[in-house]
CSV table of C-alpha atoms and ligand atoms in Angstrom, one decimal:
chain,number,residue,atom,x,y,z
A,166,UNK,CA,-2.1,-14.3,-23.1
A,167,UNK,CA,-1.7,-10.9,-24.7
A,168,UNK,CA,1.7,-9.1,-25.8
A,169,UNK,CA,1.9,-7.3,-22.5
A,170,UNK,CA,1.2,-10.5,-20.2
A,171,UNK,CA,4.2,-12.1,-22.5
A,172,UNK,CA,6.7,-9.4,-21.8
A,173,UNK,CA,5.3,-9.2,-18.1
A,174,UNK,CA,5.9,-13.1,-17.6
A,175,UNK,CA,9.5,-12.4,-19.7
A,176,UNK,CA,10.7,-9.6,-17.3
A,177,UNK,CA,9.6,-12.0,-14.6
A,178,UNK,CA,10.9,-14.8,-15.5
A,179,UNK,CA,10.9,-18.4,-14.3
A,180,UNK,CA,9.7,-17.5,-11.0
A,181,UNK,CA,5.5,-17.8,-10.0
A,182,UNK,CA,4.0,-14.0,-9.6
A,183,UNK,CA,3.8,-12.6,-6.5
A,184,UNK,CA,0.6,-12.2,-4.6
A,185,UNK,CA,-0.7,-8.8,-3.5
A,186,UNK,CA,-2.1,-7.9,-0.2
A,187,UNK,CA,-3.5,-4.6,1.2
A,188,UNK,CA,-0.3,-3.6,2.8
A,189,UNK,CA,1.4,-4.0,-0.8
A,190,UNK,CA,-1.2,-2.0,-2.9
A,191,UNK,CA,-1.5,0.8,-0.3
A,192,UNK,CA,2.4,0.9,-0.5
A,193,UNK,CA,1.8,1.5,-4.5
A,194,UNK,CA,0.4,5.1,-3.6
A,195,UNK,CA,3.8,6.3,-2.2
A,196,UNK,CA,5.7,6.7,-5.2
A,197,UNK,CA,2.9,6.9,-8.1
A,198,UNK,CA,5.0,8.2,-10.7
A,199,UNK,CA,7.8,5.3,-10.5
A,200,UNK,CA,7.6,3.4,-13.5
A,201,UNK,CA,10.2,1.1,-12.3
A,202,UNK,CA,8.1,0.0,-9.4
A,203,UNK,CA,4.4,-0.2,-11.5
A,204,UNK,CA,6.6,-2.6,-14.2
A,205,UNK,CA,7.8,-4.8,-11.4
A,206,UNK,CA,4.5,-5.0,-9.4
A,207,UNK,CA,2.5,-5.7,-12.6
A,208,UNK,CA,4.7,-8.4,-13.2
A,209,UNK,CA,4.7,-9.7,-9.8
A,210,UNK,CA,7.9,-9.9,-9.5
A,211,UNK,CA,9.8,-10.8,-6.5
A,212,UNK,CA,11.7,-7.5,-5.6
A,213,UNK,CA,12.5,-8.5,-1.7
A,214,UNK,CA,14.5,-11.2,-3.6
A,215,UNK,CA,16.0,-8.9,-6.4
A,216,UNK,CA,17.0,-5.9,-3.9
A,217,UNK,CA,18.6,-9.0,-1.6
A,218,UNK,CA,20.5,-10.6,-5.0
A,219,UNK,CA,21.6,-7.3,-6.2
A,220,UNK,CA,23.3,-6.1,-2.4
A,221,UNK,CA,20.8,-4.1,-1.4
A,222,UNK,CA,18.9,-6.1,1.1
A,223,UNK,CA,15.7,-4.6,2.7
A,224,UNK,CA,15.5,-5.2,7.0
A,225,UNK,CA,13.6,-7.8,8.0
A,226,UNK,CA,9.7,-7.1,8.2
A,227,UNK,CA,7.6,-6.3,11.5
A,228,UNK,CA,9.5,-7.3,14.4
A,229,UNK,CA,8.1,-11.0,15.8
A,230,UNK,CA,8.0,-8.9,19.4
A,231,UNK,CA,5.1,-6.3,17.1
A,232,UNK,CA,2.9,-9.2,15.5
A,233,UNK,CA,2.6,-11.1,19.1
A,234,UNK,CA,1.6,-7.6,20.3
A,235,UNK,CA,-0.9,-6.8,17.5
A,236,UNK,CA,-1.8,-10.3,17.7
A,237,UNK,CA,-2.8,-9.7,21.4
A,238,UNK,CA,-4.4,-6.8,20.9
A,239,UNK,CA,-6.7,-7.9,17.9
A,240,UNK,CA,-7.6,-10.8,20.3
A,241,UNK,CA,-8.2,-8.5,23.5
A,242,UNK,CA,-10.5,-6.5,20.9
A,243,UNK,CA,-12.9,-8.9,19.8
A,244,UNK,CA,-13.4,-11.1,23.4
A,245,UNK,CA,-16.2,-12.4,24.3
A,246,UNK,CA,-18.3,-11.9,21.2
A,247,UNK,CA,-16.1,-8.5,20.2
A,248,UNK,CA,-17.9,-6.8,23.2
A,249,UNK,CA,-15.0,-4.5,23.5
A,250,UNK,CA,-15.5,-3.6,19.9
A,251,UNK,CA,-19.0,-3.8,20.4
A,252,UNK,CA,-18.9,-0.8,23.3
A,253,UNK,CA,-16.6,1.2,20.7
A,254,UNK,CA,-19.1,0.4,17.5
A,255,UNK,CA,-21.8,1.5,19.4
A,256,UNK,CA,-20.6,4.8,19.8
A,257,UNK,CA,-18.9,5.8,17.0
A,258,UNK,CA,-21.2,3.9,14.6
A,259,UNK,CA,-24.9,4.0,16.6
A,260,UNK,CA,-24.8,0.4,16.1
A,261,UNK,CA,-28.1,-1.0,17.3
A,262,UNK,CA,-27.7,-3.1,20.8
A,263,UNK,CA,-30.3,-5.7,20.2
A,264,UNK,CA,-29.6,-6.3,17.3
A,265,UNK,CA,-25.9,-7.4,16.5
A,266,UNK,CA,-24.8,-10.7,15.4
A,267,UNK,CA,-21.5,-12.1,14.5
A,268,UNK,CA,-20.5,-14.0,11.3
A,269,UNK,CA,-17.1,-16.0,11.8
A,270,UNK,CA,-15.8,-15.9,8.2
A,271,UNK,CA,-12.8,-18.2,8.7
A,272,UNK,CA,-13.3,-21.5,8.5
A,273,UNK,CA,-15.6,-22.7,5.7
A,274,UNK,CA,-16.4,-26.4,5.9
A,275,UNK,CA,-13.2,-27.5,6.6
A,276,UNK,CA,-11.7,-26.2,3.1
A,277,UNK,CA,-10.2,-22.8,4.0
A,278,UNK,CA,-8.8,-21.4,0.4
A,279,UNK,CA,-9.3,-18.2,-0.1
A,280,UNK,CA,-11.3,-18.8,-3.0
A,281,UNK,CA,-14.2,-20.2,-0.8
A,282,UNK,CA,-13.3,-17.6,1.8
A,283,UNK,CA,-14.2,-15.5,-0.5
A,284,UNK,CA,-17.5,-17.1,-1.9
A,285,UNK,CA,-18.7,-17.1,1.3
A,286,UNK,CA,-17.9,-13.9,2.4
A,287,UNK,CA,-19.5,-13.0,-0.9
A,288,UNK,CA,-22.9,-15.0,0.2
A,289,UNK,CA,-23.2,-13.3,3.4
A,290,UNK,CA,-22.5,-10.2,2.2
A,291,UNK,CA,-25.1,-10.2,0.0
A,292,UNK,CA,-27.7,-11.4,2.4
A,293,UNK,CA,-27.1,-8.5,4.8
A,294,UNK,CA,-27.4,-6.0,2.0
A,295,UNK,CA,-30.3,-7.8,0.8
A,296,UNK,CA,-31.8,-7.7,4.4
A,297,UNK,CA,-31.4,-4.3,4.4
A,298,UNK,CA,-31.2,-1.2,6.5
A,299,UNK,CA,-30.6,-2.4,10.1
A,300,UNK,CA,-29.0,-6.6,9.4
A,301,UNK,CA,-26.4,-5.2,12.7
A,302,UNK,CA,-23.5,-8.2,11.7
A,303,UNK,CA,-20.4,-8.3,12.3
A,304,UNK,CA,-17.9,-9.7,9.7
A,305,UNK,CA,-15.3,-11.7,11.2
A,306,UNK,CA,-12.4,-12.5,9.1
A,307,UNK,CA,-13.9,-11.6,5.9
A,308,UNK,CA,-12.1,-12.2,2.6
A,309,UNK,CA,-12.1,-9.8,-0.4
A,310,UNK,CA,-10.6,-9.6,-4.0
A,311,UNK,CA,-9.4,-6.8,-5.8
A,312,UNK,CA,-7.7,-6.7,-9.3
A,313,UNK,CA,-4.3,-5.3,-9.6
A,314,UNK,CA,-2.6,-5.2,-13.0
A,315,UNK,CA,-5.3,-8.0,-14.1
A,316,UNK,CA,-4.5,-10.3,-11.1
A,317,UNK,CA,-6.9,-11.1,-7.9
A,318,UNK,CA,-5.0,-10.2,-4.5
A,319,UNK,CA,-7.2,-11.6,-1.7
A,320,UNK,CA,-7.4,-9.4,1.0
A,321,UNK,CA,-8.7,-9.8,4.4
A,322,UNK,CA,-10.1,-6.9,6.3
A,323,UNK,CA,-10.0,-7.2,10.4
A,324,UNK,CA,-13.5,-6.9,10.2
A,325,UNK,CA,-16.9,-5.3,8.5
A,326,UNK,CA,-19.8,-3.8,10.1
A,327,UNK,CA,-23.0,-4.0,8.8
A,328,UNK,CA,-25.3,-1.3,10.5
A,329,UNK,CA,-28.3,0.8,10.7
A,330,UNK,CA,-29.4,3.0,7.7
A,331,UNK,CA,-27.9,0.3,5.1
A,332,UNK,CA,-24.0,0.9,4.9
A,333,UNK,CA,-21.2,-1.5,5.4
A,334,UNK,CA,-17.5,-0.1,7.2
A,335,UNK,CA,-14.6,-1.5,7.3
A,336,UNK,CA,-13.0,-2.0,10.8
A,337,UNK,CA,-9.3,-2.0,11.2
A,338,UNK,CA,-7.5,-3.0,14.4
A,339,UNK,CA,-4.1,-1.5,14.8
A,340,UNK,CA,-2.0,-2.4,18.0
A,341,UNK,CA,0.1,1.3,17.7
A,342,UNK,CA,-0.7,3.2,20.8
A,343,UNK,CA,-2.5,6.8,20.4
A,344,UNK,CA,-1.3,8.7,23.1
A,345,UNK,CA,-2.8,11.9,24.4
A,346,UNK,CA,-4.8,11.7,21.2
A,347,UNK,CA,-2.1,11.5,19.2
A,348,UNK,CA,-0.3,8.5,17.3
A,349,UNK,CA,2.5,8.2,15.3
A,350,UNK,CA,1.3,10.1,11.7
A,351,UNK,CA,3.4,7.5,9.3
A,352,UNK,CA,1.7,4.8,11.1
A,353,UNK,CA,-2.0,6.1,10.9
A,354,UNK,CA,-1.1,6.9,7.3
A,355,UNK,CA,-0.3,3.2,6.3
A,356,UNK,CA,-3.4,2.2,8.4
A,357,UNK,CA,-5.7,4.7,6.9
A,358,UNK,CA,-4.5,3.6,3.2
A,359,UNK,CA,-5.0,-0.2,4.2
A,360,UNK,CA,-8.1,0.2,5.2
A,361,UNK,CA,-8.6,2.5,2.3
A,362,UNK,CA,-7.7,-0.9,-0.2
A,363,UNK,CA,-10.3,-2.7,2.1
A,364,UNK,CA,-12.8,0.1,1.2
A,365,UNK,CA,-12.4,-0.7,-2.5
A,366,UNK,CA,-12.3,-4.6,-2.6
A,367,UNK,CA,-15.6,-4.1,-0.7
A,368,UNK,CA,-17.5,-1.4,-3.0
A,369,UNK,CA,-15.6,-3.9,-6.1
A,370,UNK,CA,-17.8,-7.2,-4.3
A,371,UNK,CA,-21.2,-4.8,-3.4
A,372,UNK,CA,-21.2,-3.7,-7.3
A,373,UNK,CA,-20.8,-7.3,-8.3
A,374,UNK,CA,-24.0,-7.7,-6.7
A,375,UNK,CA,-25.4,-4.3,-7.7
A,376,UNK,CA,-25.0,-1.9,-5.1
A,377,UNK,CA,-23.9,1.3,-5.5
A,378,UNK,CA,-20.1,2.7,-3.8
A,379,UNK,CA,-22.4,4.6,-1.4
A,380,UNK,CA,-23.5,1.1,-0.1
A,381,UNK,CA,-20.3,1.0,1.9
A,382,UNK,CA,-19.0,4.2,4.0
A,383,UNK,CA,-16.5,6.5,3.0
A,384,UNK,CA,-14.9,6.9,6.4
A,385,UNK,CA,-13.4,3.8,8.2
A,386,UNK,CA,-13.2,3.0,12.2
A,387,UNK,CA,-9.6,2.7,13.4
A,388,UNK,CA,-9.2,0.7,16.5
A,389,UNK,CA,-5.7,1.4,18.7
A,390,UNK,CA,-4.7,1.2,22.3
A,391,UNK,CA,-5.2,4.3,24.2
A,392,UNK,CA,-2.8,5.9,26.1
A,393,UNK,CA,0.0,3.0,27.8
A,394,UNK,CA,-2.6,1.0,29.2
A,395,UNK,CA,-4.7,-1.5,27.0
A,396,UNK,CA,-7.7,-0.7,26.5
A,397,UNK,CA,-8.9,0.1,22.7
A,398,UNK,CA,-10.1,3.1,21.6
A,399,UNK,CA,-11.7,4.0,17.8
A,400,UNK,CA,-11.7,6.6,15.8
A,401,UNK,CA,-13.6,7.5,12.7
A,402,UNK,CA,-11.5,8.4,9.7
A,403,UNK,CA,-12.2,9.8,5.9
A,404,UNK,CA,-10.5,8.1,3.0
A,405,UNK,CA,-11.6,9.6,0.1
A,406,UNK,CA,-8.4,11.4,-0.3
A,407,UNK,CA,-6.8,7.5,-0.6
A,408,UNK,CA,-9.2,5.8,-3.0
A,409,UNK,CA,-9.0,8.5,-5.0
A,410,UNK,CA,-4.8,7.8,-5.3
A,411,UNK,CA,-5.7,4.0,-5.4
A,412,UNK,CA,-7.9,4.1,-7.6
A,413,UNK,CA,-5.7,6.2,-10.3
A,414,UNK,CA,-2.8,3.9,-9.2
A,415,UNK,CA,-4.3,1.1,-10.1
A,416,UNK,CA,-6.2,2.0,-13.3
A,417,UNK,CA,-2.5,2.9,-14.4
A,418,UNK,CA,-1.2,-0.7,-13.6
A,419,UNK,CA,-4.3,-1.8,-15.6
A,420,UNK,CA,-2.6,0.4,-18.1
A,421,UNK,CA,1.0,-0.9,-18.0
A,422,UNK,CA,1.1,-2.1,-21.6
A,423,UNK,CA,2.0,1.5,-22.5
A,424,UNK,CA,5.0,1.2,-20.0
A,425,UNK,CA,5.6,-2.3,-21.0
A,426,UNK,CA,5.7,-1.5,-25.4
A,427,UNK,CA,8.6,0.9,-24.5
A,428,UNK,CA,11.1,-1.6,-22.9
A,429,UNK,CA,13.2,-3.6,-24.8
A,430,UNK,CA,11.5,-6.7,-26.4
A,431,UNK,CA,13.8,-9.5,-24.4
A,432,UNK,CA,14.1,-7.6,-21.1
A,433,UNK,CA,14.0,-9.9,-18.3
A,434,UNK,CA,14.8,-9.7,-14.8
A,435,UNK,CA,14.4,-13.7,-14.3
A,436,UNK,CA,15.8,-14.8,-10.9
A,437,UNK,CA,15.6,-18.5,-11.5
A,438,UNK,CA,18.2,-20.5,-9.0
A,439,UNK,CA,21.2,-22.6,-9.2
A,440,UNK,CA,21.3,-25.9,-6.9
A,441,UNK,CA,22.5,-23.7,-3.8
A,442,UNK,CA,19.4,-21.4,-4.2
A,443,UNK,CA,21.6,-18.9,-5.8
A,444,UNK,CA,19.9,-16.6,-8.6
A,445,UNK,CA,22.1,-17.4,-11.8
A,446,UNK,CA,21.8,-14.3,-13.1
A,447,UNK,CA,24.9,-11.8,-12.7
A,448,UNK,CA,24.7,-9.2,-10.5
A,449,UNK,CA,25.6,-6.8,-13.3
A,450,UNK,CA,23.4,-8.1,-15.4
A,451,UNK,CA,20.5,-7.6,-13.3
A,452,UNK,CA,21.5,-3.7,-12.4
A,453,UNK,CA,22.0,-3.5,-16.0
A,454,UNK,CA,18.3,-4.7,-16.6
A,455,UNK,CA,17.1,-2.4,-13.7
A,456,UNK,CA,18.7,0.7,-15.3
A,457,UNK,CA,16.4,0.0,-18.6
A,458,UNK,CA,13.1,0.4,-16.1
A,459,UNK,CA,12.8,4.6,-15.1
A,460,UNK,CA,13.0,5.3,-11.3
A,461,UNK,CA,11.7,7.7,-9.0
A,462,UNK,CA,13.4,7.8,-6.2
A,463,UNK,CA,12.3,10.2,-3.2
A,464,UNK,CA,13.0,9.5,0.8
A,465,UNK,CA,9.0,8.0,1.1
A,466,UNK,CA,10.4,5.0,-0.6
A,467,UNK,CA,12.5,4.0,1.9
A,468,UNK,CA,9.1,3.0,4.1
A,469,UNK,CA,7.7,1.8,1.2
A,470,UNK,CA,9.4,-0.4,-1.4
A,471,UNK,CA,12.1,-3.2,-1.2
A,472,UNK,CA,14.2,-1.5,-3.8
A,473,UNK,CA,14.3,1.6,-1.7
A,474,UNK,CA,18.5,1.0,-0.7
A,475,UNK,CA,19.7,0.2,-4.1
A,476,UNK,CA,17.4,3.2,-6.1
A,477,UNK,CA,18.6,5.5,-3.1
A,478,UNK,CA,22.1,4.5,-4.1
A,479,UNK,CA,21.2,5.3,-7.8
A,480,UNK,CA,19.8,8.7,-7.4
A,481,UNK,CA,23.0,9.5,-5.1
A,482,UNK,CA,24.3,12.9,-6.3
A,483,UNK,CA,21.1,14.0,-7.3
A,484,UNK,CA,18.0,16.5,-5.7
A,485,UNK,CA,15.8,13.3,-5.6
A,486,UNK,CA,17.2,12.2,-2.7
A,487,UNK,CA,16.8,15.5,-0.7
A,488,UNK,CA,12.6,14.8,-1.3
A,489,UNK,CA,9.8,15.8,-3.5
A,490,UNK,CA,9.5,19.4,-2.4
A,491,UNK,CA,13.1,19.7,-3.1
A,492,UNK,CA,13.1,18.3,-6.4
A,493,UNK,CA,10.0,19.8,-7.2
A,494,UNK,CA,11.7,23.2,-5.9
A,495,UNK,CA,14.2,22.7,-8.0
A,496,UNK,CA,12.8,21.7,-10.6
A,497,UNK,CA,15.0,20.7,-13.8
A,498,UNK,CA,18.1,21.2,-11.2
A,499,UNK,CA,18.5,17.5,-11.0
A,500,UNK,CA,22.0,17.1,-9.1
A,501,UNK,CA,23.3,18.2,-5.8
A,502,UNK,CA,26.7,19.8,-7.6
A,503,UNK,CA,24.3,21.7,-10.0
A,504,UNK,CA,22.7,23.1,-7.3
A,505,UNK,CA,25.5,24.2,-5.2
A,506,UNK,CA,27.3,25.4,-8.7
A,507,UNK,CA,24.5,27.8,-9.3
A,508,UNK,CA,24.1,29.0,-5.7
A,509,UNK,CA,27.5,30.1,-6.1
A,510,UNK,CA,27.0,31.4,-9.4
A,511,UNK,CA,30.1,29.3,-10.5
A,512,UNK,CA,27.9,27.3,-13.0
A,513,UNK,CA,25.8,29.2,-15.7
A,514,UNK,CA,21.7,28.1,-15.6
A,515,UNK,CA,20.1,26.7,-19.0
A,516,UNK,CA,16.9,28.7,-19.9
A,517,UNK,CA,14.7,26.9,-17.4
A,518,UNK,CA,17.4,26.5,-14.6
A,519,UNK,CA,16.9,30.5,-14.8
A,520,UNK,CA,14.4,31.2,-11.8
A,521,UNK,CA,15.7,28.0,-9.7
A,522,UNK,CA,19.3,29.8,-10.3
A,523,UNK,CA,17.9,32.8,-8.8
A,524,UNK,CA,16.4,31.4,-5.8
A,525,UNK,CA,19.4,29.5,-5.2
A,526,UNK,CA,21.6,32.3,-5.5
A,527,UNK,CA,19.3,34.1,-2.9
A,528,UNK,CA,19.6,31.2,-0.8
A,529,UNK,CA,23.4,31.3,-0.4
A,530,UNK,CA,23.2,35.2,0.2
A,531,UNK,CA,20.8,34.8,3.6
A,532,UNK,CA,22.9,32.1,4.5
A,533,UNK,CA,26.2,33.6,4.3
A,534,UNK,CA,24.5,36.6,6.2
A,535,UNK,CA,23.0,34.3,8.8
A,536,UNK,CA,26.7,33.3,9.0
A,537,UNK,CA,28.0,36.6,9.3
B,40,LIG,S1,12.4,2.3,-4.4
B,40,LIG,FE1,12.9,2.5,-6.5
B,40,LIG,S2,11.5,1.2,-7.6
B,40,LIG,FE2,10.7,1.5,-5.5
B,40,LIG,S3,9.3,3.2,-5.7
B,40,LIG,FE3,11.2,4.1,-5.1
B,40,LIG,S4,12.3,4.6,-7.0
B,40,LIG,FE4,10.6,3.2,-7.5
């Protein structure tokens, strides 16, 4: 172990690291410049349980009513040999008709880790690319690995297409209805980034085997109900824009030692238990350990990140919690009472407060005339 897999296990503590999925490394887009957040998730730490500790617990995940749904819907999809998806492949993705076959990637000789998953899924893989331009499978249940902070996080795509003219794309069912041709944006955002973190593990295994990124498609097909009945619909989506943030999140986790060397040398944010289950560790303590880590917060955590109630709490008072355009407005304005002093003109600006005083000041004006 290195000095930064040390510290990392010592902020930890007693507790076994977390594993990643895709729904936790697209979330690490949302708040990129949070070093708080890149510490904690690079030591795998267990933040559900820390926010929960600390009295700030997160709401309980999906809804068991929306994971029957999407579990439904995922079924309904791929019936009968995925002829639904099939139909929907076929026209957004030319897929050839006589050709198609199906690879169920789930079971594996009775021993289902995800480490044979994954060899598996790795054999087949490579004997579609190796077959070349028009193989026509369908990936059922595939598994994938990506690093993140120097740890694998298995990952499991709904599905991969292998078509004509010798690409691979990720499929990824979504049970959110699109209604009118339009679905709810936040959603499609968190299903776009997912399959986005799909996108990546995929190129990560194709280069292994010495295929280029082209080798697997840049856009990915969304699957959703249309409209309030049932039946699926697809849609094909770009997601450079989200491997680019990925990939420069997660090159920066790979880079948390430089975070890491400016902590203190015996910070730890150990939550090991007393006989009741009870973290030992005082609450204090544990806020007082939190404080030594820089936050960021903004409003996008709150969708994204278990510590979103306490770091919300934090940053009360300050332009942070008004948003990024906001803050960024306001830039070196960093409280609410700030703000409001210099819009009154009560409170004189530093040097660079100057122009953001201005503005401010301007502000008030049109709204006391609005007011009349
Ligand atoms: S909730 Fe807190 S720790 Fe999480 S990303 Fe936001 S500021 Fe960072």
């Amino acid at each position: 172990m290195n000095d930064t897999e040390v510290r990392l296990e010592r902020i930890r503590g007693t507790a076994k690291p977390l594993d990643h999925n895709a729904r936790t490394i697209a979330a690490l887009t949302s708040n990129p410049g949070c070093a708080r957040r890149a510490v904690l998730d690079a030591a795998g730490l267990d933040k559900q349980r820390l926010a929960a500790h600390i009295g700030f617990p997160v709401q309980a995940g999906q809804s068991r009513y929306a994971i029957t749904r999407g579990n439904a819907f995922e079924s309904q999809v791929k019936a009968d040999g995925c002829a639904e998806l099939l139909r929907l492949l076929r026209e957004q993705l030319d897929l050839p008709i006589p050709r198609v076959s199906y690879d169920d990637l789930e079971p594996v000789d009775g021993d289902d880790t995800r480490e044979a998953r994954h060899a598996r899924t790795r054999r087949l893989l490579a004997r579609a690319a190796e077959a070349g331009d028009d193989a026509g499978t369908l990936f059922d249940h595939p598994m994938l690995r990506l690093d993140v902070g120097g740890r694998p996080a298995y990952l499991e795509p709904d599905l991969i297409a292998f078509q004509v003219r010798g690409q691979f794309w990720v499929v990824e069912v979504k049970s959110f209805a699109i209604i009118d041709g339009q679905a709810d944006g936040d959603k499609v955002a968190a299903a776009v980034t997912q399959a986005a973190v799909y996108v990546l593990a995929l190129r990560g295994l194709l280069a292994e085997l010495g295929y280029g990124p082209e080798t697997v498609a840049d856009e990915v097909v969304l699957v959703c109900p249309e409209n309030f009945a049932n039946r699926p619909t697809a849609a094909r989506v770009d997601v450079r824009k989200q491997l680019t943030v990925l990939r420069r999140q997660l090159s920066r986790l790979s880079r948390i030692g430089d975070l890491v060397a400016e902590l203190p040398d015996q910070l730890t944010l150990d939550l090991a238990p007393d006989p009741a289950g009870v973290p030992r560790r005082p609450v204090p303590d544990l806020v007082h350990a939190l404080d030594r880590l820089d936050a960021r917060y903004a409003p996008e955590c709150l969708g994204s990140c278990d510590l979103a109630y306490f770091c919300r709490d934090e940053a009360h008072g300050h332009t942070a919690t008004l948003g990024r355009t906001v803050r960024d407005d306001l830039g070196g304005v960093d409280t609410v009472d700030r703000a409001l002093g210099l819009a009154e003109g009560t409170v004189a600006p530093d040097p660079e407060q100057v122009e953001a005083a201005e503005l401010l000041r301007l502000a008030a004006r049109l709204r006391a005339e609005a007011l009349g």
